[in-house]
mmCIF file of C-alpha atoms in Angstrom:
data_model
loop_
_atom_site.group_PDB
_atom_site.id
_atom_site.type_symbol
_atom_site.label_atom_id
_atom_site.label_comp_id
_atom_site.label_asym_id
_atom_site.label_seq_id
_atom_site.Cartn_x
_atom_site.Cartn_y
_atom_site.Cartn_z
ATOM 1 C CA UNK A 385 -154.538 -87.763 -13.331
ATOM 2 C CA UNK A 386 -154.570 -89.162 -9.840
ATOM 3 C CA UNK A 387 -151.798 -88.293 -7.396
ATOM 4 C CA UNK A 388 -149.780 -91.112 -5.888
ATOM 5 C CA UNK A 389 -151.096 -92.461 -2.599
ATOM 6 C CA UNK A 390 -149.108 -91.419 0.471
ATOM 7 C CA UNK A 391 -146.988 -93.940 2.334
ATOM 8 C CA UNK A 392 -148.878 -96.100 4.885
ATOM 9 C CA UNK A 393 -149.112 -94.585 8.348
ATOM 10 C CA UNK A 394 -148.612 -98.005 9.944
ATOM 11 C CA UNK A 395 -147.174 -101.306 8.810
ATOM 12 C CA UNK A 396 -149.363 -104.312 9.568
ATOM 13 C CA UNK A 397 -148.156 -107.871 10.199
ATOM 14 C CA UNK A 398 -151.344 -109.434 8.790
ATOM 15 C CA UNK A 399 -150.928 -111.264 5.490
ATOM 16 C CA UNK A 400 -153.415 -110.880 2.633
ATOM 17 C CA UNK A 401 -154.126 -114.617 2.374
ATOM 18 C CA UNK A 402 -154.314 -115.641 6.021
ATOM 19 C CA UNK A 403 -156.576 -118.415 7.278
ATOM 20 C CA UNK A 404 -159.268 -116.997 9.576
ATOM 21 C CA UNK A 405 -161.181 -119.276 11.944
ATOM 22 C CA UNK A 406 -164.247 -117.833 13.637
ATOM 23 C CA UNK A 407 -167.884 -118.582 14.447
ATOM 24 C CA UNK A 408 -169.005 -115.004 13.970
ATOM 25 C CA UNK A 409 -172.014 -114.647 11.697
ATOM 26 C CA UNK A 410 -172.380 -114.083 8.861
ATOM 27 C CA UNK A 411 -169.467 -116.011 7.393
ATOM 28 C CA UNK A 412 -169.180 -117.488 3.926
ATOM 29 C CA UNK A 413 -166.607 -120.236 4.592
ATOM 30 C CA UNK A 414 -168.527 -122.622 6.837
ATOM 31 C CA UNK A 415 -165.666 -125.037 7.446
ATOM 32 C CA UNK A 416 -163.451 -122.288 8.936
ATOM 33 C CA UNK A 417 -165.043 -122.670 12.371
ATOM 34 C CA UNK A 418 -163.072 -121.645 15.445
ATOM 35 C CA UNK A 419 -164.879 -124.253 17.528
ATOM 36 C CA UNK A 420 -163.833 -127.005 15.126
ATOM 37 C CA UNK A 421 -160.160 -126.109 15.670
ATOM 38 C CA UNK A 422 -160.402 -126.846 19.408
ATOM 39 C CA UNK A 423 -158.915 -130.248 20.283
ATOM 40 C CA UNK A 424 -158.928 -129.954 24.084
ATOM 41 C CA UNK A 425 -160.738 -127.930 26.732
ATOM 42 C CA UNK A 426 -164.215 -127.285 25.305
ATOM 43 C CA UNK A 427 -167.062 -128.161 27.666
ATOM 44 C CA UNK A 428 -169.718 -130.488 26.256
ATOM 45 C CA UNK A 429 -172.555 -128.929 28.238
ATOM 46 C CA UNK A 430 -173.135 -125.517 29.757
ATOM 47 C CA UNK A 431 -172.992 -127.008 33.260
ATOM 48 C CA UNK A 432 -169.689 -128.837 32.618
ATOM 49 C CA UNK A 433 -166.306 -127.393 33.597
ATOM 50 C CA UNK A 434 -164.104 -126.113 30.802
ATOM 51 C CA UNK A 435 -164.307 -123.472 28.122
ATOM 52 C CA UNK A 436 -167.713 -122.522 26.774
ATOM 53 C CA UNK A 437 -169.170 -121.288 23.508
ATOM 54 C CA UNK A 438 -171.599 -118.410 23.917
ATOM 55 C CA UNK A 439 -173.365 -115.797 21.833
ATOM 56 C CA UNK A 440 -171.731 -112.523 22.753
ATOM 57 C CA UNK A 441 -175.072 -110.767 22.882
ATOM 58 C CA UNK A 442 -176.106 -113.204 25.640
ATOM 59 C CA UNK A 443 -173.325 -111.818 27.819
ATOM 60 C CA UNK A 444 -174.808 -108.363 27.382
ATOM 61 C CA UNK A 445 -178.540 -109.086 27.502
ATOM 62 C CA UNK A 446 -180.316 -112.428 27.059
ATOM 63 C CA UNK A 447 -183.540 -110.591 26.297
ATOM 64 C CA UNK A 448 -181.771 -108.913 23.376
ATOM 65 C CA UNK A 449 -181.109 -112.313 21.778
ATOM 66 C CA UNK A 450 -184.711 -113.430 22.216
ATOM 67 C CA UNK A 451 -186.033 -110.207 20.720
ATOM 68 C CA UNK A 452 -183.595 -110.471 17.820
ATOM 69 C CA UNK A 453 -184.629 -114.055 17.043
ATOM 70 C CA UNK A 454 -188.288 -113.049 16.956
ATOM 71 C CA UNK A 455 -187.403 -110.357 14.424
ATOM 72 C CA UNK A 456 -185.519 -112.826 12.226
ATOM 73 C CA UNK A 457 -181.976 -111.744 13.131
ATOM 74 C CA UNK A 458 -179.480 -114.616 13.189
ATOM 75 C CA UNK A 459 -176.100 -112.910 12.670
ATOM 76 C CA UNK A 460 -174.912 -113.516 16.210
ATOM 77 C CA UNK A 461 -171.332 -113.357 17.416
ATOM 78 C CA UNK A 462 -170.450 -116.854 18.664
ATOM 79 C CA UNK A 463 -167.202 -116.989 20.664
ATOM 80 C CA UNK A 464 -165.278 -119.014 23.241
ATOM 81 C CA UNK A 465 -164.596 -117.845 26.782
ATOM 82 C CA UNK A 466 -162.991 -119.175 29.966
ATOM 83 C CA UNK A 467 -160.496 -118.504 32.750
ATOM 84 C CA UNK A 468 -157.890 -120.229 34.911
ATOM 85 C CA UNK A 469 -160.531 -122.550 36.352
ATOM 86 C CA UNK A 470 -161.477 -123.706 32.852
ATOM 87 C CA UNK A 471 -158.195 -125.554 32.308
ATOM 88 C CA UNK A 472 -156.087 -125.575 29.134
ATOM 89 C CA UNK A 473 -157.610 -124.671 25.778
ATOM 90 C CA UNK A 474 -155.889 -126.236 22.764
ATOM 91 C CA UNK A 475 -156.255 -125.344 19.074
ATOM 92 C CA UNK A 476 -155.137 -127.303 16.033
ATOM 93 C CA UNK A 477 -152.860 -125.058 13.944
ATOM 94 C CA UNK A 478 -151.853 -126.258 10.495
ATOM 95 C CA UNK A 479 -149.311 -124.052 8.735
ATOM 96 C CA UNK A 480 -148.635 -124.762 5.043
ATOM 97 C CA UNK A 481 -145.618 -122.439 5.174
ATOM 98 C CA UNK A 482 -143.706 -120.410 7.767
ATOM 99 C CA UNK A 483 -145.852 -117.575 9.009
ATOM 100 C CA UNK A 484 -147.452 -115.625 11.851
ATOM 101 C CA UNK A 485 -150.245 -116.656 14.240
ATOM 102 C CA UNK A 486 -152.767 -114.282 15.828
ATOM 103 C CA UNK A 487 -155.487 -114.679 18.444
ATOM 104 C CA UNK A 488 -158.212 -112.048 18.571
ATOM 105 C CA UNK A 489 -160.986 -111.157 20.975
ATOM 106 C CA UNK A 490 -164.285 -109.411 20.359
ATOM 107 C CA UNK A 491 -164.169 -105.611 20.124
ATOM 108 C CA UNK A 492 -166.996 -105.483 22.669
ATOM 109 C CA UNK A 493 -169.404 -102.578 22.745
ATOM 110 C CA UNK A 494 -167.571 -99.327 22.037
ATOM 111 C CA UNK A 495 -164.364 -101.055 23.098
ATOM 112 C CA UNK A 496 -165.688 -102.232 26.470
ATOM 113 C CA UNK A 497 -166.039 -105.875 27.517
ATOM 114 C CA UNK A 498 -168.818 -107.167 29.800
ATOM 115 C CA UNK A 499 -168.352 -107.216 33.561
ATOM 116 C CA UNK A 500 -166.110 -110.076 34.656
ATOM 117 C CA UNK A 501 -164.035 -110.028 31.448
ATOM 118 C CA UNK A 502 -160.596 -108.648 30.611
ATOM 119 C CA UNK A 503 -158.638 -108.301 27.390
ATOM 120 C CA UNK A 504 -156.211 -111.052 26.422
ATOM 121 C CA UNK A 505 -153.162 -108.836 26.799
ATOM 122 C CA UNK A 506 -154.255 -107.673 30.266
ATOM 123 C CA UNK A 507 -154.316 -111.189 31.717
ATOM 124 C CA UNK A 508 -151.160 -112.486 29.954
ATOM 125 C CA UNK A 509 -152.123 -116.171 29.675
ATOM 126 C CA UNK A 510 -149.334 -118.702 29.267
ATOM 127 C CA UNK A 511 -149.125 -120.042 25.724
ATOM 128 C CA UNK A 512 -147.449 -123.183 24.453
ATOM 129 C CA UNK A 513 -146.885 -124.770 21.061
ATOM 130 C CA UNK A 514 -146.705 -128.535 20.705
ATOM 131 C CA UNK A 515 -144.925 -128.848 17.378
ATOM 132 C CA UNK A 516 -145.289 -131.543 14.716
ATOM 133 C CA UNK A 517 -148.206 -133.407 16.227
ATOM 134 C CA UNK A 518 -149.477 -136.356 14.138
ATOM 135 C CA UNK A 519 -152.502 -135.214 12.151
ATOM 136 C CA UNK A 520 -154.734 -137.957 13.572
ATOM 137 C CA UNK A 521 -153.827 -136.904 17.125
ATOM 138 C CA UNK A 522 -154.076 -133.170 16.543
ATOM 139 C CA UNK A 523 -157.505 -133.425 14.932
ATOM 140 C CA UNK A 524 -158.923 -136.221 17.088
ATOM 141 C CA UNK A 525 -160.013 -136.614 20.692
ATOM 142 C CA UNK A 526 -156.728 -138.107 21.878
ATOM 143 C CA UNK A 527 -154.646 -134.920 22.276
ATOM 144 C CA UNK A 528 -153.657 -134.081 25.851
ATOM 145 C CA UNK A 529 -151.490 -131.082 26.639
ATOM 146 C CA UNK A 530 -148.159 -132.010 28.263
ATOM 147 C CA UNK A 531 -145.959 -129.069 29.299
ATOM 148 C CA UNK A 532 -142.810 -131.160 28.980
ATOM 149 C CA UNK A 533 -143.556 -131.786 25.289
ATOM 150 C CA UNK A 534 -144.449 -128.191 24.451
ATOM 151 C CA UNK A 535 -142.509 -124.972 23.874
ATOM 152 C CA UNK A 536 -143.615 -121.880 25.749
ATOM 153 C CA UNK A 537 -144.129 -118.866 23.498
ATOM 154 C CA UNK A 538 -144.685 -115.193 24.169
ATOM 155 C CA UNK A 539 -146.942 -112.639 22.517
ATOM 156 C CA UNK A 540 -147.068 -108.948 21.775
ATOM 157 C CA UNK A 541 -149.882 -106.442 21.587
ATOM 158 C CA UNK A 542 -149.586 -103.064 19.892
ATOM 159 C CA UNK A 543 -151.971 -100.330 18.828
ATOM 160 C CA UNK A 544 -151.760 -101.623 15.252
ATOM 161 C CA UNK A 545 -152.842 -105.121 16.363
ATOM 162 C CA UNK A 546 -155.966 -103.615 17.930
ATOM 163 C CA UNK A 547 -158.080 -106.492 19.317
ATOM 164 C CA UNK A 548 -155.478 -109.151 18.463
ATOM 165 C CA UNK A 549 -152.271 -110.464 19.963
ATOM 166 C CA UNK A 550 -149.445 -111.804 17.828
ATOM 167 C CA UNK A 551 -147.669 -114.907 19.059
ATOM 168 C CA UNK A 552 -143.919 -114.690 19.133
ATOM 169 C CA UNK A 553 -141.222 -117.353 18.986
ATOM 170 C CA UNK A 554 -140.158 -119.834 21.608
ATOM 171 C CA UNK A 555 -137.860 -118.940 24.487
ATOM 172 C CA UNK A 556 -134.947 -119.933 22.214
ATOM 173 C CA UNK A 557 -135.979 -117.416 19.567
ATOM 174 C CA UNK A 558 -138.318 -114.935 21.249
ATOM 175 C CA UNK A 559 -137.916 -112.312 18.508
ATOM 176 C CA UNK A 560 -139.284 -114.509 15.729
ATOM 177 C CA UNK A 561 -142.833 -113.763 14.636
ATOM 178 C CA UNK A 562 -143.049 -116.728 12.227
ATOM 179 C CA UNK A 563 -143.700 -120.342 13.105
ATOM 180 C CA UNK A 564 -142.568 -123.365 11.069
ATOM 181 C CA UNK A 565 -144.866 -125.252 8.701
ATOM 182 C CA UNK A 566 -146.547 -128.407 9.950
ATOM 183 C CA UNK A 567 -149.353 -129.674 12.130
ATOM 184 C CA UNK A 568 -149.121 -128.090 15.584
ATOM 185 C CA UNK A 569 -151.274 -127.526 18.654
ATOM 186 C CA UNK A 570 -151.481 -124.153 20.406
ATOM 187 C CA UNK A 571 -152.493 -124.295 24.090
ATOM 188 C CA UNK A 572 -153.629 -121.376 26.287
ATOM 189 C CA UNK A 573 -153.373 -121.495 30.080
ATOM 190 C CA UNK A 574 -155.046 -118.483 31.727
ATOM 191 C CA UNK A 575 -153.571 -117.207 34.982
ATOM 192 C CA UNK A 576 -156.612 -115.344 36.324
ATOM 193 C CA UNK A 577 -160.182 -116.222 37.284
ATOM 194 C CA UNK A 578 -161.319 -113.244 35.212
ATOM 195 C CA UNK A 579 -162.728 -114.435 31.891
ATOM 196 C CA UNK A 580 -161.064 -113.905 28.528
ATOM 197 C CA UNK A 581 -162.637 -114.164 25.089
ATOM 198 C CA UNK A 582 -161.364 -115.881 21.929
ATOM 199 C CA UNK A 583 -163.259 -114.828 18.789
ATOM 200 C CA UNK A 584 -160.748 -115.420 15.952
ATOM 201 C CA UNK A 585 -157.694 -117.540 15.277
ATOM 202 C CA UNK A 586 -155.686 -116.350 12.283
ATOM 203 C CA UNK A 587 -152.761 -118.241 10.788
ATOM 204 C CA UNK A 588 -150.577 -118.169 7.699
#
């Protein structure tokens, strides 16, 4: 006989069957790349302006990466980072049904981020949804963020969300935590020159 489990201490907004886009290694679903969801803002070269992809360990110690490679370690934590000088960063978000959207950062080392970085919720970037974008535009190179065509959304961060923020509804329905089905584009506009990190995008 096994006693009944106690009631959950916390309720979590994450769904069991959410889509998770990341470039963290190892990962089994290769086509669920965070970088491949970006439709605007990613720099082509390290010297170009824009948002950049980097191995997290390189932000801590470049010698650590070199030593790890020599020892055969390849499970690096690839992520995207930028700030207000990087311009807008836009993600393709395809929702098969109404549901929540989360953006998550790296947990860092013992909860601390490298020098020159802040948590997403500390910098409060502006976020906008461009709803019902044609699939060919949202997934191609032709998307360009236009504030007049987008709806500004808010976000919340709680202890239960940990390293993630949950996007909330538009200014017309700020209490809604579900977004409508369809092909959309989510755009981040940082307000500070301090860097922020995007490691996961999770959607219904």
